[in-house]
Amino acid sequence: MLEKIVQLDKQALVYLNGLGSEQWDPIWLVITKQLYWAPFFLFVFYWLQKKIGWKNFGYYVLFIAVLVLMCDQTV
């Protein structure tokens, strides 16, 4: 049974990877570049700080930093 599931998973992955086309490649390259997301994250941080205040915003940033550190070190 497990072998059948693995085979179906492989078939689904090959099918989904085959759906792409070269005309979309530049768009995906822009979307996956981290530098282009910086303005969005700065806006989200600004909005969050305005909504919850400096003290709670500091807790959120600290919590996110700890989560990123834990995920980075455990993987």
mmCIF file with all atom_site columns, C-alpha atoms in Angstrom:
data_model
loop_
_atom_site.group_PDB
_atom_site.id
_atom_site.type_symbol
_atom_site.label_atom_id
_atom_site.label_alt_id
_atom_site.label_comp_id
_atom_site.label_asym_id
_atom_site.label_entity_id
_atom_site.label_seq_id
_atom_site.pdbx_PDB_ins_code
_atom_site.Cartn_x
_atom_site.Cartn_y
_atom_site.Cartn_z
_atom_site.occupancy
_atom_site.B_iso_or_equiv
_atom_site.pdbx_formal_charge
_atom_site.auth_seq_id
_atom_site.auth_comp_id
_atom_site.auth_asym_id
_atom_site.auth_atom_id
_atom_site.pdbx_PDB_model_num
ATOM 1  C CA . MET A 1 1  ? 0.000  0.000  0.000   1.00 0.00 ? 1  MET A CA 1
ATOM 2  C CA . LEU A 1 2  ? 2.803  2.398  0.882   1.00 0.00 ? 2  LEU A CA 1
ATOM 3  C CA . GLU A 1 3  ? 4.513  1.728  -2.436  1.00 0.00 ? 3  GLU A CA 1
ATOM 4  C CA . LYS A 1 4  ? 1.317  2.661  -4.283  1.00 0.00 ? 4  LYS A CA 1
ATOM 5  C CA . ILE A 1 5  ? 1.087  5.950  -2.356  1.00 0.00 ? 5  ILE A CA 1
ATOM 6  C CA . VAL A 1 6  ? 4.725  6.755  -3.132  1.00 0.00 ? 6  VAL A CA 1
ATOM 7  C CA . GLN A 1 7  ? 4.144  5.979  -6.813  1.00 0.00 ? 7  GLN A CA 1
ATOM 8  C CA . LEU A 1 8  ? 1.039  8.214  -6.906  1.00 0.00 ? 8  LEU A CA 1
ATOM 9  C CA . ASP A 1 9  ? 3.008  10.976 -5.190  1.00 0.00 ? 9  ASP A CA 1
ATOM 10 C CA . LYS A 1 10 ? 5.761  10.735 -7.796  1.00 0.00 ? 10 LYS A CA 1
ATOM 11 C CA . GLN A 1 11 ? 3.250  10.814 -10.636 1.00 0.00 ? 11 GLN A CA 1
ATOM 12 C CA . ALA A 1 12 ? 1.515  13.862 -9.160  1.00 0.00 ? 12 ALA A CA 1
ATOM 13 C CA . LEU A 1 13 ? 4.833  15.682 -8.726  1.00 0.00 ? 13 LEU A CA 1
ATOM 14 C CA . VAL A 1 14 ? 5.899  14.984 -12.315 1.00 0.00 ? 14 VAL A CA 1
ATOM 15 C CA . TYR A 1 15 ? 2.482  16.115 -13.567 1.00 0.00 ? 15 TYR A CA 1
ATOM 16 C CA . LEU A 1 16 ? 2.530  19.358 -11.566 1.00 0.00 ? 16 LEU A CA 1
ATOM 17 C CA . ASN A 1 17 ? 6.098  20.145 -12.617 1.00 0.00 ? 17 ASN A CA 1
ATOM 18 C CA . GLY A 1 18 ? 5.107  19.642 -16.241 1.00 0.00 ? 18 GLY A CA 1
ATOM 19 C CA . LEU A 1 19 ? 2.362  22.284 -16.042 1.00 0.00 ? 19 LEU A CA 1
ATOM 20 C CA . GLY A 1 20 ? 4.829  25.175 -16.100 1.00 0.00 ? 20 GLY A CA 1
ATOM 21 C CA . SER A 1 21 ? 5.769  27.080 -19.195 1.00 0.00 ? 21 SER A CA 1
ATOM 22 C CA . GLU A 1 22 ? 8.765  29.222 -20.054 1.00 0.00 ? 22 GLU A CA 1
ATOM 23 C CA . GLN A 1 23 ? 6.654  32.367 -20.359 1.00 0.00 ? 23 GLN A CA 1
ATOM 24 C CA . TRP A 1 24 ? 6.024  32.293 -16.585 1.00 0.00 ? 24 TRP A CA 1
ATOM 25 C CA . ASP A 1 25 ? 9.670  31.749 -15.582 1.00 0.00 ? 25 ASP A CA 1
ATOM 26 C CA . PRO A 1 26 ? 10.537 35.483 -15.231 1.00 0.00 ? 26 PRO A CA 1
ATOM 27 C CA . ILE A 1 27 ? 7.525  36.038 -12.979 1.00 0.00 ? 27 ILE A CA 1
ATOM 28 C CA . TRP A 1 28 ? 8.465  33.176 -10.668 1.00 0.00 ? 28 TRP A CA 1
ATOM 29 C CA . LEU A 1 29 ? 12.066 34.385 -10.533 1.00 0.00 ? 29 LEU A CA 1
ATOM 30 C CA . VAL A 1 30 ? 10.844 37.792 -9.320  1.00 0.00 ? 30 VAL A CA 1
ATOM 31 C CA . ILE A 1 31 ? 8.440  36.270 -6.808  1.00 0.00 ? 31 ILE A CA 1
ATOM 32 C CA . THR A 1 32 ? 11.102 34.010 -5.284  1.00 0.00 ? 32 THR A CA 1
ATOM 33 C CA . LYS A 1 33 ? 13.794 36.704 -4.954  1.00 0.00 ? 33 LYS A CA 1
ATOM 34 C CA . GLN A 1 34 ? 13.932 37.733 -1.288  1.00 0.00 ? 34 GLN A CA 1
ATOM 35 C CA . LEU A 1 35 ? 15.136 41.270 -1.947  1.00 0.00 ? 35 LEU A CA 1
ATOM 36 C CA . TYR A 1 36 ? 11.913 42.138 -3.775  1.00 0.00 ? 36 TYR A CA 1
ATOM 37 C CA . TRP A 1 37 ? 9.850  41.160 -0.725  1.00 0.00 ? 37 TRP A CA 1
ATOM 38 C CA . ALA A 1 38 ? 11.631 43.625 1.598   1.00 0.00 ? 38 ALA A CA 1
ATOM 39 C CA . PRO A 1 39 ? 9.224  46.553 0.940   1.00 0.00 ? 39 PRO A CA 1
ATOM 40 C CA . PHE A 1 40 ? 6.249  44.291 1.639   1.00 0.00 ? 40 PHE A CA 1
ATOM 41 C CA . PHE A 1 41 ? 7.709  43.106 4.949   1.00 0.00 ? 41 PHE A CA 1
ATOM 42 C CA . LEU A 1 42 ? 8.626  46.659 5.945   1.00 0.00 ? 42 LEU A CA 1
ATOM 43 C CA . PHE A 1 43 ? 5.027  47.692 5.263   1.00 0.00 ? 43 PHE A CA 1
ATOM 44 C CA . VAL A 1 44 ? 3.697  44.763 7.324   1.00 0.00 ? 44 VAL A CA 1
ATOM 45 C CA . PHE A 1 45 ? 6.038  45.630 10.220  1.00 0.00 ? 45 PHE A CA 1
ATOM 46 C CA . TYR A 1 46 ? 4.990  49.305 10.037  1.00 0.00 ? 46 TYR A CA 1
ATOM 47 C CA . TRP A 1 47 ? 1.305  48.386 9.965   1.00 0.00 ? 47 TRP A CA 1
ATOM 48 C CA . LEU A 1 48 ? 1.711  45.909 12.835  1.00 0.00 ? 48 LEU A CA 1
ATOM 49 C CA . GLN A 1 49 ? 3.583  48.452 14.954  1.00 0.00 ? 49 GLN A CA 1
ATOM 50 C CA . LYS A 1 50 ? 0.884  51.068 14.371  1.00 0.00 ? 50 LYS A CA 1
ATOM 51 C CA . LYS A 1 51 ? -1.864 48.583 15.205  1.00 0.00 ? 51 LYS A CA 1
ATOM 52 C CA . ILE A 1 52 ? -0.472 47.040 18.411  1.00 0.00 ? 52 ILE A CA 1
ATOM 53 C CA . GLY A 1 53 ? 2.067  49.553 19.747  1.00 0.00 ? 53 GLY A CA 1
ATOM 54 C CA . TRP A 1 54 ? 5.803  49.440 20.352  1.00 0.00 ? 54 TRP A CA 1
ATOM 55 C CA . LYS A 1 55 ? 5.848  47.102 23.361  1.00 0.00 ? 55 LYS A CA 1
ATOM 56 C CA . ASN A 1 56 ? 3.764  44.318 21.794  1.00 0.00 ? 56 ASN A CA 1
ATOM 57 C CA . PHE A 1 57 ? 5.503  44.859 18.467  1.00 0.00 ? 57 PHE A CA 1
ATOM 58 C CA . GLY A 1 58 ? 8.825  44.214 20.216  1.00 0.00 ? 58 GLY A CA 1
ATOM 59 C CA . TYR A 1 59 ? 7.432  40.964 21.605  1.00 0.00 ? 59 TYR A CA 1
ATOM 60 C CA . TYR A 1 60 ? 6.291  39.918 18.129  1.00 0.00 ? 60 TYR A CA 1
ATOM 61 C CA . VAL A 1 61 ? 9.689  40.688 16.596  1.00 0.00 ? 61 VAL A CA 1
ATOM 62 C CA . LEU A 1 62 ? 11.470 38.817 19.384  1.00 0.00 ? 62 LEU A CA 1
ATOM 63 C CA . PHE A 1 63 ? 9.148  35.832 19.005  1.00 0.00 ? 63 PHE A CA 1
ATOM 64 C CA . ILE A 1 64 ? 9.636  35.753 15.227  1.00 0.00 ? 64 ILE A CA 1
ATOM 65 C CA . ALA A 1 65 ? 13.416 35.999 15.655  1.00 0.00 ? 65 ALA A CA 1
ATOM 66 C CA . VAL A 1 66 ? 13.417 33.079 18.103  1.00 0.00 ? 66 VAL A CA 1
ATOM 67 C CA . LEU A 1 67 ? 11.256 31.004 15.737  1.00 0.00 ? 67 LEU A CA 1
ATOM 68 C CA . VAL A 1 68 ? 13.527 31.727 12.773  1.00 0.00 ? 68 VAL A CA 1
ATOM 69 C CA . LEU A 1 69 ? 16.588 30.899 14.868  1.00 0.00 ? 69 LEU A CA 1
ATOM 70 C CA . MET A 1 70 ? 15.076 27.621 16.079  1.00 0.00 ? 70 MET A CA 1
ATOM 71 C CA . CYS A 1 71 ? 13.952 26.576 12.602  1.00 0.00 ? 71 CYS A CA 1
ATOM 72 C CA . ASP A 1 72 ? 17.290 27.520 11.071  1.00 0.00 ? 72 ASP A CA 1
ATOM 73 C CA . GLN A 1 73 ? 19.323 25.624 13.652  1.00 0.00 ? 73 GLN A CA 1
ATOM 74 C CA . THR A 1 74 ? 17.149 22.505 13.777  1.00 0.00 ? 74 THR A CA 1
ATOM 75 C CA . VAL A 1 75 ? 16.983 22.035 10.030  1.00 0.00 ? 75 VAL A CA 1
#
